[in-house]
Coordinates of C-alpha atoms in Angstrom, one line a residue:
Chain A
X1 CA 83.2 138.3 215.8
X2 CA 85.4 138.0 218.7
X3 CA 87.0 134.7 219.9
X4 CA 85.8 133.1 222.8
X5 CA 89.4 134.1 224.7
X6 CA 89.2 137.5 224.0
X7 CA 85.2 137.8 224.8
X8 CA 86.3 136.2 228.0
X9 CA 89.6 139.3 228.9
X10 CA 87.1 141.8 227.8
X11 CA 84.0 140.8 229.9
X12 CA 86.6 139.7 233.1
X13 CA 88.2 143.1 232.5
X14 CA 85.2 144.8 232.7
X15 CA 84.0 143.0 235.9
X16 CA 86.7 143.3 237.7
X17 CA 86.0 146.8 238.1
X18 CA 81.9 146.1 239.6
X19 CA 82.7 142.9 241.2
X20 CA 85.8 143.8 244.4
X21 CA 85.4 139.8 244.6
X22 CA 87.0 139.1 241.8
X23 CA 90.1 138.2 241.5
X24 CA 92.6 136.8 238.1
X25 CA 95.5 135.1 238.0
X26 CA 97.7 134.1 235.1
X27 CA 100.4 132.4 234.3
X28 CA 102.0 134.5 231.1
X29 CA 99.0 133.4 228.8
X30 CA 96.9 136.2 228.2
X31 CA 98.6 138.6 230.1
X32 CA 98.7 141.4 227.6
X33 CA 95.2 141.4 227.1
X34 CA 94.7 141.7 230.4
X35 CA 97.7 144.5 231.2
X36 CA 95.0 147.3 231.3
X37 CA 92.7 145.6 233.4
X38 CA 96.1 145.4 235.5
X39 CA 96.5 148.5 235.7
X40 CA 93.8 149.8 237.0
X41 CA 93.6 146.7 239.5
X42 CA 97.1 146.0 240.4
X43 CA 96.6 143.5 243.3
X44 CA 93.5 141.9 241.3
X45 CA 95.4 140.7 238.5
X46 CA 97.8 138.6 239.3
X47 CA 100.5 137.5 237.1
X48 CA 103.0 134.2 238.7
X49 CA 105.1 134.2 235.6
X50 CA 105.3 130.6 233.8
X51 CA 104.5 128.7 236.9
X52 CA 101.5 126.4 236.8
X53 CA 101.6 124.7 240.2
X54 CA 101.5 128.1 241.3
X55 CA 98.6 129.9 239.7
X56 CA 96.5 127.0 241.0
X57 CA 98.1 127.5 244.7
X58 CA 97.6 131.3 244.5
X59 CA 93.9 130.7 243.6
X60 CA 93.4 128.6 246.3
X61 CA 95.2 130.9 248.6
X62 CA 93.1 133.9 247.5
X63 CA 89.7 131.5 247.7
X64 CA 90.9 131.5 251.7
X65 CA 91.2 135.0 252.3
X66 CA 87.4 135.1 251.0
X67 CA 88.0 136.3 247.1
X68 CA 86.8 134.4 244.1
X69 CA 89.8 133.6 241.9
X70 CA 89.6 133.1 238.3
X71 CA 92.8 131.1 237.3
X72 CA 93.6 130.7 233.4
X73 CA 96.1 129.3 231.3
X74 CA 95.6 126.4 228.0
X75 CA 93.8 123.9 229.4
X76 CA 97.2 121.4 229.5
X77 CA 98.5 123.9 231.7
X78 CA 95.3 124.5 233.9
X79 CA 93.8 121.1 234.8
X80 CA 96.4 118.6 233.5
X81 CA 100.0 119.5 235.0
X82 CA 98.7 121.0 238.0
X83 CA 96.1 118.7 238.8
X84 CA 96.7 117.6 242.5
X85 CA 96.4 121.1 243.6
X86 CA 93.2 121.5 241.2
X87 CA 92.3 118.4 243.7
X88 CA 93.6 119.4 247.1
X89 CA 93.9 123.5 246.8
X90 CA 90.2 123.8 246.2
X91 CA 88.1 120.6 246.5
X92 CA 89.7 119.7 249.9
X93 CA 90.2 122.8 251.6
X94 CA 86.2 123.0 250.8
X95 CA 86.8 126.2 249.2
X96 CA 85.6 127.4 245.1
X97 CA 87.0 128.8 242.1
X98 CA 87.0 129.9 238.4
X99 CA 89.2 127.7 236.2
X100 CA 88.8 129.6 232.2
X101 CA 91.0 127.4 229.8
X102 CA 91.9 128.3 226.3
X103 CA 93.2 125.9 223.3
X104 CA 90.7 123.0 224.2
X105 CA 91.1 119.8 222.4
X106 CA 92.9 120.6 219.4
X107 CA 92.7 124.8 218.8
X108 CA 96.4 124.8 217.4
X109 CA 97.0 121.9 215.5
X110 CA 100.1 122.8 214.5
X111 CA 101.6 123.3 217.7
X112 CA 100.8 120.0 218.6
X113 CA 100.0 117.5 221.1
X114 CA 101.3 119.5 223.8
X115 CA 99.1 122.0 223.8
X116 CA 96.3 119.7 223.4
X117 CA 93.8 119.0 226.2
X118 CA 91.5 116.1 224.8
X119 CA 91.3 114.5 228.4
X120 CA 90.4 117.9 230.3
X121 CA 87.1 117.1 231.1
X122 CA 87.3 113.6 232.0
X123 CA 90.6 114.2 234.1
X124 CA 87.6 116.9 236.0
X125 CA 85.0 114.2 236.4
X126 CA 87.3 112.5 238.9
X127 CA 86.6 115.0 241.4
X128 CA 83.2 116.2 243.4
X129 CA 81.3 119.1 242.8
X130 CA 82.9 121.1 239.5
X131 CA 80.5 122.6 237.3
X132 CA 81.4 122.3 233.7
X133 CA 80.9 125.1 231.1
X134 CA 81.0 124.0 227.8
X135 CA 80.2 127.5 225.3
X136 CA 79.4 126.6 221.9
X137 CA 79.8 130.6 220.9
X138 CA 81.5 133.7 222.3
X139 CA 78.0 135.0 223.7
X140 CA 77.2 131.7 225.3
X141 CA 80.7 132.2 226.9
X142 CA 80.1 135.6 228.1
X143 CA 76.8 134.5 229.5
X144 CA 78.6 131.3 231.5
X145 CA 81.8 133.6 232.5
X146 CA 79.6 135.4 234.2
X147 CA 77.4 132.9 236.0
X148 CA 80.7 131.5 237.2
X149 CA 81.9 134.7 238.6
X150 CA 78.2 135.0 240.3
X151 CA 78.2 131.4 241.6
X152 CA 78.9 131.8 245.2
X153 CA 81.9 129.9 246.2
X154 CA 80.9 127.0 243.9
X155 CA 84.3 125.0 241.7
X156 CA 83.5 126.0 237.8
X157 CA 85.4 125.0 234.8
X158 CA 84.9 127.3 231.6
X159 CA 86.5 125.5 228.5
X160 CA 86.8 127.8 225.7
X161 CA 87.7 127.4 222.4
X162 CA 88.7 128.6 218.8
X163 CA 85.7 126.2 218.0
X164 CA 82.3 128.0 217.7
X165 CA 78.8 127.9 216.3
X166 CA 77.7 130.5 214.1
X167 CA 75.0 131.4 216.1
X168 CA 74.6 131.8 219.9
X169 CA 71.7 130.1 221.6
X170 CA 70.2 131.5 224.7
X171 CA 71.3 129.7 227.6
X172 CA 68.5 130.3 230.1
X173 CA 68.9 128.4 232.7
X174 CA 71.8 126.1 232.5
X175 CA 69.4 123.1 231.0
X176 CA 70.4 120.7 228.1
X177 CA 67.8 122.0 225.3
X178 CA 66.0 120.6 222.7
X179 CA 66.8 121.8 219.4
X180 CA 64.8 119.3 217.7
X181 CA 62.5 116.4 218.1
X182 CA 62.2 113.2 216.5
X183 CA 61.8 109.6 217.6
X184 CA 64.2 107.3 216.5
X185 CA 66.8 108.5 218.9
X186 CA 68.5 111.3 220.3
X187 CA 71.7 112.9 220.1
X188 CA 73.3 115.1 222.2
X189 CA 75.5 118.0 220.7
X190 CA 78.1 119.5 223.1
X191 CA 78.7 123.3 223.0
X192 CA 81.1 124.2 219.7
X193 CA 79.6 120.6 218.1
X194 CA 76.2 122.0 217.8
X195 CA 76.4 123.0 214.2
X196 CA 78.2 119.6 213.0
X197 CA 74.9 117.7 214.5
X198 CA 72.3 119.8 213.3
X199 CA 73.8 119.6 209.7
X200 CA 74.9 115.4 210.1
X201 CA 71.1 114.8 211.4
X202 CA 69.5 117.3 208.9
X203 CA 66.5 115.4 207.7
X204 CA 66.5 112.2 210.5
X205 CA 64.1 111.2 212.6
X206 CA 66.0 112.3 216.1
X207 CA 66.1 114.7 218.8
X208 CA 68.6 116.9 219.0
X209 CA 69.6 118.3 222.4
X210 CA 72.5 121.1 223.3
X211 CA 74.6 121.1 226.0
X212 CA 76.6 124.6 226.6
X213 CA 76.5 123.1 230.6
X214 CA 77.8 119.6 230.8
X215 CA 78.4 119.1 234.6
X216 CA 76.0 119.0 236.4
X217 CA 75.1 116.6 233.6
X218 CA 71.1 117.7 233.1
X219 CA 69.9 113.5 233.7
X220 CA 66.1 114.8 233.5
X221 CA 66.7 116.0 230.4
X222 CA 68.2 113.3 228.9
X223 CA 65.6 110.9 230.5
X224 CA 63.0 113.0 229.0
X225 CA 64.4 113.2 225.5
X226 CA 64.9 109.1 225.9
X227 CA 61.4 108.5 227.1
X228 CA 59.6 110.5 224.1
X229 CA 62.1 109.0 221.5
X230 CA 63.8 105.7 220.9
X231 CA 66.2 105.2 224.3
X232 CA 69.3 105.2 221.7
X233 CA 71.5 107.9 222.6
X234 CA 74.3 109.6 220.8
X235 CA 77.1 111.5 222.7
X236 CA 78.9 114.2 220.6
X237 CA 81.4 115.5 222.5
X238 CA 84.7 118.1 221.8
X239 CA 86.6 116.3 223.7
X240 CA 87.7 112.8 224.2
X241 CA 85.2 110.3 223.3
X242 CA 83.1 108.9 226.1
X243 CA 83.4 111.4 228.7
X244 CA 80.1 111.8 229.4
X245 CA 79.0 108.0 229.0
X246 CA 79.1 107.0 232.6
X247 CA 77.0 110.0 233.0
X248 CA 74.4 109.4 230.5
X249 CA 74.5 106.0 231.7
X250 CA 73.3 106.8 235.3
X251 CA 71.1 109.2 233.6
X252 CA 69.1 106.4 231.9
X253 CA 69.6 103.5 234.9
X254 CA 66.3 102.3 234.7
X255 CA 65.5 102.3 231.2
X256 CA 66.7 99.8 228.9
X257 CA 69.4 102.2 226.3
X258 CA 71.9 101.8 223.7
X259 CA 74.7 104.9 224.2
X260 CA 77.1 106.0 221.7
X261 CA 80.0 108.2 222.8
X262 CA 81.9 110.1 220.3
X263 CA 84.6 112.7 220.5
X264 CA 88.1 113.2 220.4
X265 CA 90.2 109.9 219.9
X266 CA 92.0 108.5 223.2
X267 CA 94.8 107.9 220.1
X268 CA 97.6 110.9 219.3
X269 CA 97.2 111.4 216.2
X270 CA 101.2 113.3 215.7
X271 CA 99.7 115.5 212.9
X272 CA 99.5 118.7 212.3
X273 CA 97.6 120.7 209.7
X274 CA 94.4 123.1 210.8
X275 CA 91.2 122.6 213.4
X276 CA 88.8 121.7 210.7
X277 CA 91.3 118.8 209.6
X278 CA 91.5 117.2 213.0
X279 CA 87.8 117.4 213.3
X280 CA 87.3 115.5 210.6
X281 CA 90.2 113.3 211.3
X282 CA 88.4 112.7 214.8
X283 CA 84.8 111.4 212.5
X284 CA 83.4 114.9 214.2
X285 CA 82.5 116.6 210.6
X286 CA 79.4 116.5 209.5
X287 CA 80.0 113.9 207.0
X288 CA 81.4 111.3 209.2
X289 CA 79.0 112.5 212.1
X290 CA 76.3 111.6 209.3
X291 CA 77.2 107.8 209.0
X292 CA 78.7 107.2 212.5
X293 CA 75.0 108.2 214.0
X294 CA 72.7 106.5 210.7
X295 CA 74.8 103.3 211.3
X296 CA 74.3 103.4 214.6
X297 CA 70.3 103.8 214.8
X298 CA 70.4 101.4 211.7
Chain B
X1 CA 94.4 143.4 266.1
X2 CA 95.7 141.4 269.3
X3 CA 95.5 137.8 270.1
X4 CA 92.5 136.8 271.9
X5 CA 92.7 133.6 273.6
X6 CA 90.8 131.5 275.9
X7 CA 92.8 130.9 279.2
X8 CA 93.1 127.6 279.7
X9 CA 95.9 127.5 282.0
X10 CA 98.2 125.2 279.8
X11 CA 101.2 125.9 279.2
X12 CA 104.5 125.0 277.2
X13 CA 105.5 122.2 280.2
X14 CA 101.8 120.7 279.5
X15 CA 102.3 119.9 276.0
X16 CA 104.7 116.8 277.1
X17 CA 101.5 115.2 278.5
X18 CA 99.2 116.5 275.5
X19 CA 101.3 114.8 273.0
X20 CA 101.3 111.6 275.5
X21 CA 97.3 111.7 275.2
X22 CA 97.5 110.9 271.6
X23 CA 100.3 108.8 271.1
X24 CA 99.7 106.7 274.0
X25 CA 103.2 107.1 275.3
X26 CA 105.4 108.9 277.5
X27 CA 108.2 109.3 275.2
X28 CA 108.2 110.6 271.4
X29 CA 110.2 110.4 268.8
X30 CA 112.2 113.9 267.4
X31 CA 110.4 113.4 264.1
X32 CA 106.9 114.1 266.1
X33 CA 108.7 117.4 267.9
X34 CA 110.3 119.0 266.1
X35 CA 107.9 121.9 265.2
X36 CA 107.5 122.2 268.9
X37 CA 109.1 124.6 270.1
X38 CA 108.6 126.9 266.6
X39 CA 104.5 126.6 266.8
X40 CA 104.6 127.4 270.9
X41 CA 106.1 130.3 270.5
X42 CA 104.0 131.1 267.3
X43 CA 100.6 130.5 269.4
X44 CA 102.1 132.1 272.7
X45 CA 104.1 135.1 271.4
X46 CA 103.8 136.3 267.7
X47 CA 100.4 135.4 266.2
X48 CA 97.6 137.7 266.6
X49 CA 95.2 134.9 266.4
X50 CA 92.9 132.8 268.9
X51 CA 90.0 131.2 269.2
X52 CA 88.3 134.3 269.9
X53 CA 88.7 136.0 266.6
X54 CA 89.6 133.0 264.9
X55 CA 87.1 133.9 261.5
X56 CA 87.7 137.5 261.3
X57 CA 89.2 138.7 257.9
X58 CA 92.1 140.6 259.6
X59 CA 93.5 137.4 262.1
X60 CA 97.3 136.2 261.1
X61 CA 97.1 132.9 259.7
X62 CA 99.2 129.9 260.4
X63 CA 99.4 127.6 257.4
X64 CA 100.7 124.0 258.8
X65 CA 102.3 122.5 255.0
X66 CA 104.0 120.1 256.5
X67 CA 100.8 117.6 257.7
X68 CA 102.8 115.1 258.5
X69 CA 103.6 114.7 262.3
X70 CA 100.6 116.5 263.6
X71 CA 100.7 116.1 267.6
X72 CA 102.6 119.0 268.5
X73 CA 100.0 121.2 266.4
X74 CA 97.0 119.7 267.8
X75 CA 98.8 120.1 271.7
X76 CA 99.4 123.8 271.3
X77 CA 96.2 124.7 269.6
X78 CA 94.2 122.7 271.9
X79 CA 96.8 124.4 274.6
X80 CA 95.2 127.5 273.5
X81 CA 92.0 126.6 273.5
X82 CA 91.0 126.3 269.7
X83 CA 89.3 122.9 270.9
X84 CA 88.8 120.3 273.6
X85 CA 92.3 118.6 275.3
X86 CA 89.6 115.1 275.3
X87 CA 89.6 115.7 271.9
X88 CA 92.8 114.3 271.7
X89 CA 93.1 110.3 273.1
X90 CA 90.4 110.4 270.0
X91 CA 93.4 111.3 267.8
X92 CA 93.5 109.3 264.1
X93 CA 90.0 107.5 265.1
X94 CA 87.2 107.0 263.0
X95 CA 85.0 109.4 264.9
X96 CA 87.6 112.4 266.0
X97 CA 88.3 115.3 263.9
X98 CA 91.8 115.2 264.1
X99 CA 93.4 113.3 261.6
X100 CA 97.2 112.3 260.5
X101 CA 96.7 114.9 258.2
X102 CA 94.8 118.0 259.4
X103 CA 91.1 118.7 257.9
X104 CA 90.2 122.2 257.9
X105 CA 86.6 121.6 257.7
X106 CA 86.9 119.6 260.6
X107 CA 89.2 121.2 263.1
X108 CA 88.6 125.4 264.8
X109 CA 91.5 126.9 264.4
X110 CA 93.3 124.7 261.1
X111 CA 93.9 127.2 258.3
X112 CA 94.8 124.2 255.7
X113 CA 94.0 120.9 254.9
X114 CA 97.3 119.6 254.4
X115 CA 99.7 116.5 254.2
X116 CA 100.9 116.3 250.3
X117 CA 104.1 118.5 250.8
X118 CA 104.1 121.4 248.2
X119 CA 100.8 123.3 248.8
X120 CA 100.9 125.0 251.8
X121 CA 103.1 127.8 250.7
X122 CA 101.5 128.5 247.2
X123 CA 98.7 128.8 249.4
X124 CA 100.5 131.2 251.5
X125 CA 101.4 133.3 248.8
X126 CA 98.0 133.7 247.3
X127 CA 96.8 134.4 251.2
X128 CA 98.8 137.1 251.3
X129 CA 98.3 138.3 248.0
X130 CA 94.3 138.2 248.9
X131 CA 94.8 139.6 252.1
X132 CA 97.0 142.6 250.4
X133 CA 94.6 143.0 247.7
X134 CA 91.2 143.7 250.3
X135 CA 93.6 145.8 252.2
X136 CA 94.1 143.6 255.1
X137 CA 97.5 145.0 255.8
X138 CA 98.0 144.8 259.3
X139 CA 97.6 140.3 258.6
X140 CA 100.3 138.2 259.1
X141 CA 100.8 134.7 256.5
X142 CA 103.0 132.1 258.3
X143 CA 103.8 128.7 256.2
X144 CA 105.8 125.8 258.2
X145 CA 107.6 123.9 255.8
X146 CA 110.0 121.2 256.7
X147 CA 113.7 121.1 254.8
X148 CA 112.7 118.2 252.9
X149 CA 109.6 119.5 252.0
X150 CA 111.3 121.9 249.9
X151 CA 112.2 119.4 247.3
X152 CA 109.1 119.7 246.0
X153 CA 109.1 122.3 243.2
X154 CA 106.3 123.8 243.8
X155 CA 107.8 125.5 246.6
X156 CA 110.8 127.1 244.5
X157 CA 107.7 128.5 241.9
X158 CA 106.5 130.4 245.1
X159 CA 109.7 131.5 246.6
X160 CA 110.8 133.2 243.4
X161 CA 107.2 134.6 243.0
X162 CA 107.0 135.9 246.8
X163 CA 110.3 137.2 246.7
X164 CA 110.1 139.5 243.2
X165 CA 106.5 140.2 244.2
X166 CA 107.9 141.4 247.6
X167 CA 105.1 139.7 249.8
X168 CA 106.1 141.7 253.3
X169 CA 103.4 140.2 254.9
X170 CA 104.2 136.2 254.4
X171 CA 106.6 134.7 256.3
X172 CA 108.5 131.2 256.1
X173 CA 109.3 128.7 258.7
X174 CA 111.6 126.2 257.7
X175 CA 112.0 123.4 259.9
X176 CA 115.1 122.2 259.4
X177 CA 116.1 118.0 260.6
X178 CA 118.7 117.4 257.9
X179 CA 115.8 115.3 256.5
X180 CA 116.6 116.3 252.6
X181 CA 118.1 113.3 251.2
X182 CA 120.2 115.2 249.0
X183 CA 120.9 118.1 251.3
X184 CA 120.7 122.2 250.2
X185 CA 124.4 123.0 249.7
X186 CA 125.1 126.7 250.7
X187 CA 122.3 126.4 253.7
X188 CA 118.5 126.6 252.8
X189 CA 118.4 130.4 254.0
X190 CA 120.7 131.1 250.7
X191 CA 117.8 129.6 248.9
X192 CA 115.1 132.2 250.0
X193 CA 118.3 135.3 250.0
X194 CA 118.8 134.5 246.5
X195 CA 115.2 135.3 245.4
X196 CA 114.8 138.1 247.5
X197 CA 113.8 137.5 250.7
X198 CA 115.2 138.1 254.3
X199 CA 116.4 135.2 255.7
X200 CA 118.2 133.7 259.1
X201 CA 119.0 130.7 260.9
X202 CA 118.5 129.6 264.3
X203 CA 118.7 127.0 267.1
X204 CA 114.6 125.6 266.4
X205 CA 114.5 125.0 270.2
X206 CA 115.7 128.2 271.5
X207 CA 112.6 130.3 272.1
X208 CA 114.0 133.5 272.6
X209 CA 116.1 133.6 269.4
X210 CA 112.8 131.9 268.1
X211 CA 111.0 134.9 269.1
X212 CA 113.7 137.6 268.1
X213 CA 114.1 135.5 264.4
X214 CA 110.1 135.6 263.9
X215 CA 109.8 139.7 264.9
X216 CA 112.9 140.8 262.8
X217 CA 111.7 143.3 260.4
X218 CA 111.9 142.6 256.7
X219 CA 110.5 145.7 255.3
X220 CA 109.1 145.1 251.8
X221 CA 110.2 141.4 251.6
X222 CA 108.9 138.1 252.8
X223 CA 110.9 136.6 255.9
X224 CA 112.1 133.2 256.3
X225 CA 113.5 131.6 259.2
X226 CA 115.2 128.3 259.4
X227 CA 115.1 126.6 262.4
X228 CA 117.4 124.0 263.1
X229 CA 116.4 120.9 265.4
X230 CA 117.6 117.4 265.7
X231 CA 118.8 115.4 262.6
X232 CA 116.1 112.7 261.7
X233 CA 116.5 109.6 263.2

C-alpha cells in the first residue's frame, strides 16, 4: 500500500491532465514526485523553491486569475509559518484553495519538533469557512483530494499522514459515521485514530463514530449519537488535544454533556524514537485509550 | 484588448478636489500623494483596464500592496469611473465601501484586499503565473509597493522567484519616499537587477518619464520601476 503522500502526487498528477483548473504549487517538498506531472504541465506545476510565504501568495494569486491552486508542503510549513497569508491571501480576498500537508502531528519523530504540526488544525479553526479533511487511509485520501479539487472555489485543508487505518471506510457523503452503537457514551475517532478506538472500546457499551471530515464539524451527528446514548462524549483526535471541544460543545448546547478531548499534548515532548512511540507517549494507543475513556464513563 | 472607460470628464487637475472630498481638507500631506502621479498615469495611459471590461479574464490588473494611504487610488479610479465621486465624502464610514484599507469585495475596480505590507506582490506573481498558465498573454500584472514595504521578506521570496522564473508579464512599481528606516544601500533598482529583472529609476512626479519608464520593454523578464517622490515627512 501506498502512503497517503504518494496516493495524493499520483491522483493530483493524474488530474491535472482532465481538470485545466487545477493548478500545484510547491515549495521543494515533493517536487520529484511530481517532476513528470511537470513536465507534461509546465505552467501547472509550480515549484517557488524553499519559500513558504510564497507558495501561499502564488496560490492566492492564481485563485485570482480564476484557477484552483493546490499548495503543499509539511504542514509546519503550510499553515504555521505562513499563516497571515493563509488568512489574508485567501479568506480575505474572498477567494478558495487546496492546502495538502504532509508530516502531520508527529510522522518523523526523529526529525523532531520542527517538523511537527500538533496545532495545525486548531491554528485553522481561527478562521471562517475552511473545510477540514482528516483521511484515516490512503483511499479515504484519494476520495477527499478529489472532492477538494471539485469543490468550487470553497478553502479546504487535506492533512495527510504516515498514520493510517488498515482499512479504508467509504466516505459517502462527508458525514461523521457510526461504526458502532452502544449507550453509555460515545466516542468520536478522527480519521488515522479509527483503529486505536475500535480496539480501546472493543467490548464497551459506546458508540463509536468516524470522522475522515472534521470541519464542517457534522453537529447533527454528534447530537444524534448523544441523544440515543449517554450525552458523555469522547474526542480522539491526531492532533492536539481539544481541538474540536468548542465544536462539540456548540454541537451539544442544549443538552446537558460531559466532553473529553484527547489528542496530541500542548507539552513538547524533545524525544525522538518512532510514530508508534509518540502515540503512545501522547495516551493515544489502544492501551492508554482503553483506561483514559473507562475512567472517564466510570 | 484596449482600455474601455466610462468618460466622466475628470481629469488629473480634478483629483486635487477628489482627494479634498475625503479628507475633508484642502491640503494633504506627501504621505497621502505620493502614488499620485504613478496610478494617473497607470489608469490614463498604460493599463488596458476600465470599468467596462473590468471582469474579463484578459484585463491588466493593478495590484494596490501598499493599502495604506488610499485617497489617491480611490480619486483616480473613481476619476475613471470604476464608481461613484459621492462615494467618496463617505470615505472610512461605517456604511461606505471604501475603507483605510481597500476591500475587494467591496469596491469595482480593486484587484486586492490589501493593507498588511508583503502580499500584494506574491500575489502578483502567482497572477501572472495564472494568467501565463491559461494563456492569457497579452495581460499585464502591476504590483505598487512602497520602499519600505520592501522590508518585508516576503517580497525578496517573490523577487528572486519572478526574476529566475522570468515573469515578462509582471511589473513593479516601487514607490520610493526614503521611508525605509534602514535604507537599501546600492539603490532599490540593484535589488530587482540582481535577481534578474529590468529595472530603472525615475522622478515619481514626472509623467512623461513615468510613461516612457512603465512602456520600456523588458523582453522575458519582469520590470520594475522606482519612482522617486518626496522624502516622508
Amino acid at each position: 500500500m501506498d502512503t497517503m503522500r504518494e496516493r495524493f502526487i499520483s491522483v493530483t498528477s493524474r488530474l491535472l491532465d482532465e481538470d485545466r483548473r487545477l493548478a500545484v504549487v510547491l515549495a521543494e517538498i515533493s517536487m520529484d514526485g511530481f517532476r513528470p506531472a511537470q513536465e507534461r504541465h509546465p505552467d501547472r506545476v509550480i515549484n517557488v523553491g524553499i519559500r513558504e510565504q510564497l507558495l501561499v501568495g502564488v496560490g492566492g494569486g492564481l485563485a485570482l486569475t480564476g484557477l484552483r491552486p493546490v499548495l503543499h508542503t509539511f504542514a509546519s510549513f503550510l499553515v504555521e509559518r505562513p499563516f497571515e497569508q493563509v488568512k489574508l491571501d485567501f479568506g480575505h480576498q474572498g477567494t478558495g484553495g487546496v492546502l495538502v500537508s504532509a508530516s502531520a502531528s508527529y510522522d518523523w519523530p526523529a526529525g523532531g519538533f520542527t517538523h511537527m504540526a500538533p496545532g495545525d488544525v486548531a491554528l485553522l479553526d481561527t478562521l471562517d469557512g475552511w473545510t477540514v479533511h482528516v483521511p484515516g487511509h490512503p483511499d479515504e485520501a484519494e476520495a477527499l483530494l478529489r472532492h477538494a479539487y471539485a469543490a468550487g472555489d470553497d478553502r479546504v485543508y487535506v492533512r495527510l499522514s504516515q498514520q493510517s487505518n488498515a482499512a479504508p471506510r467509504p466516505l459517502g457523503d462527508l458525514r461523521f459515521q457510526t461504526v458502532r452503537e452502544g449507550r453509555a457514551g460515545v466516542v468520536l475517532a478522527v480519521g488515522p485514530l479509527l483503529d486505536n478506538v475500535l480496539a480501546a472500546t472493543e467490548g464497551l457499551d459506546v458508540t463509536v463514530l468516524y470522522a475522515a471530515t472534521v470541519r464542517p464539524f457534522d453537529d447533527a451527528a454528534l447530537r444524534a449519537a448523544a441523544g440515543r446514548a449517554s450525552a458523555d462524549v469522547v474526542l480522539v483526535e491526531p492532533y492536539l488535544a481539544g481541538t474540536s471541544a468548542a465544536a462539540a460543545g456548540q454541537a451539544l448546547v442544549d443538552l446537558p454533556h460531559r466532553v473529553l478531548p484527547l489528542g496530541v499534548g500542548r507539552a513538547e515532548l524533545r524525544r525522538y524514537g518512532t510514530i508508534d512511540e509518540h502515540t503512545a507517549a501522547h495516551g493515544l494507543d489502544a492501551g492508554s485509550l482503553r483506561g483514559r475513556i473507562t475512567g472517564f464513563l466510570r | 484588448m484596449t482600455q474601455v472607460s466610462a468618460d466622466t470628464g475628470l481629469r488629473y487637475e480634478d483629483l486635487d478636489r477628489l482627494i479634498a472630498l475625503m479628507t475633508g481638507a484642502e491640503k494633504h500631506g506627501p504621505a497621502a500623494t505620493s502614488t499620485l502621479d504613478v496610478l494617473w498615469v497607470l489608469y490614463d495611459r498604460v493599463l488596458r483596464v476600465g470599468p467596462g471590461n473590468a471582469r474579463d479574464a484578459g484585463r491588466d490588473r493593478f495590484l494596490l500592496s501598499k493599502g495604506h494611504g488610499p485617497m489617491a487610488y480611490y480619486a483616480v479610479l473613481a476619476a475613471k469611473g470604476f464608481f461613484p465621486v459621492d462615494w467618496l465624502p463617505g470615505f472610512g464610514a461605517y456604511d461606505s465601501p471604501l475603507g483605510h484599507h481597500p476591500d475587494r469585495t467591496l469596491i469595482p475596480g480593486v484587484e486586492i484586499s490589501s493593507g498588511s505590507l508583503g502580499h500584494g506582490l506574491p500575489l502578483g506573481v502567482g497572477s501572472a503565473l495564472g494568467l501565463r498558465a491559461q494563456g492569457l498573454d497579452g495581460a499585464a500584472v502591476w504590483v505598487l509597493i512602497g520602499d519600505a514595504e520592501l522590508d518585508e521578506g516576503s517580497n525578496h521570496e517573490a523577487i528572486a522567484h519572478a526574476g529566475s522564473a522570468g515573469l515578462e508579464a509582471l511589473h513593479t512599481v516601487v514607490i520610493d519616499n526614503d521611508s525605509a528606516t534602514h535604507g537599501w544601500p546600492g539603490g532599490i533598482a540593484s535589488r530587482f537587477e540582481a535577481a534578474g529583472w529590468s529595472a530603472v529609476t525615475v522622478d515619481g512626479r514626472d509623467h512623461a518619464a513615468l510613461h516612457a519608464a512603465f512602456t520600456a520593454p523588458h523582453p522575458g523578464r519582469p520590470h520594475a520601476v522606482v519612482a522617486r517622490v518626496e522624502k516622508k515627512f
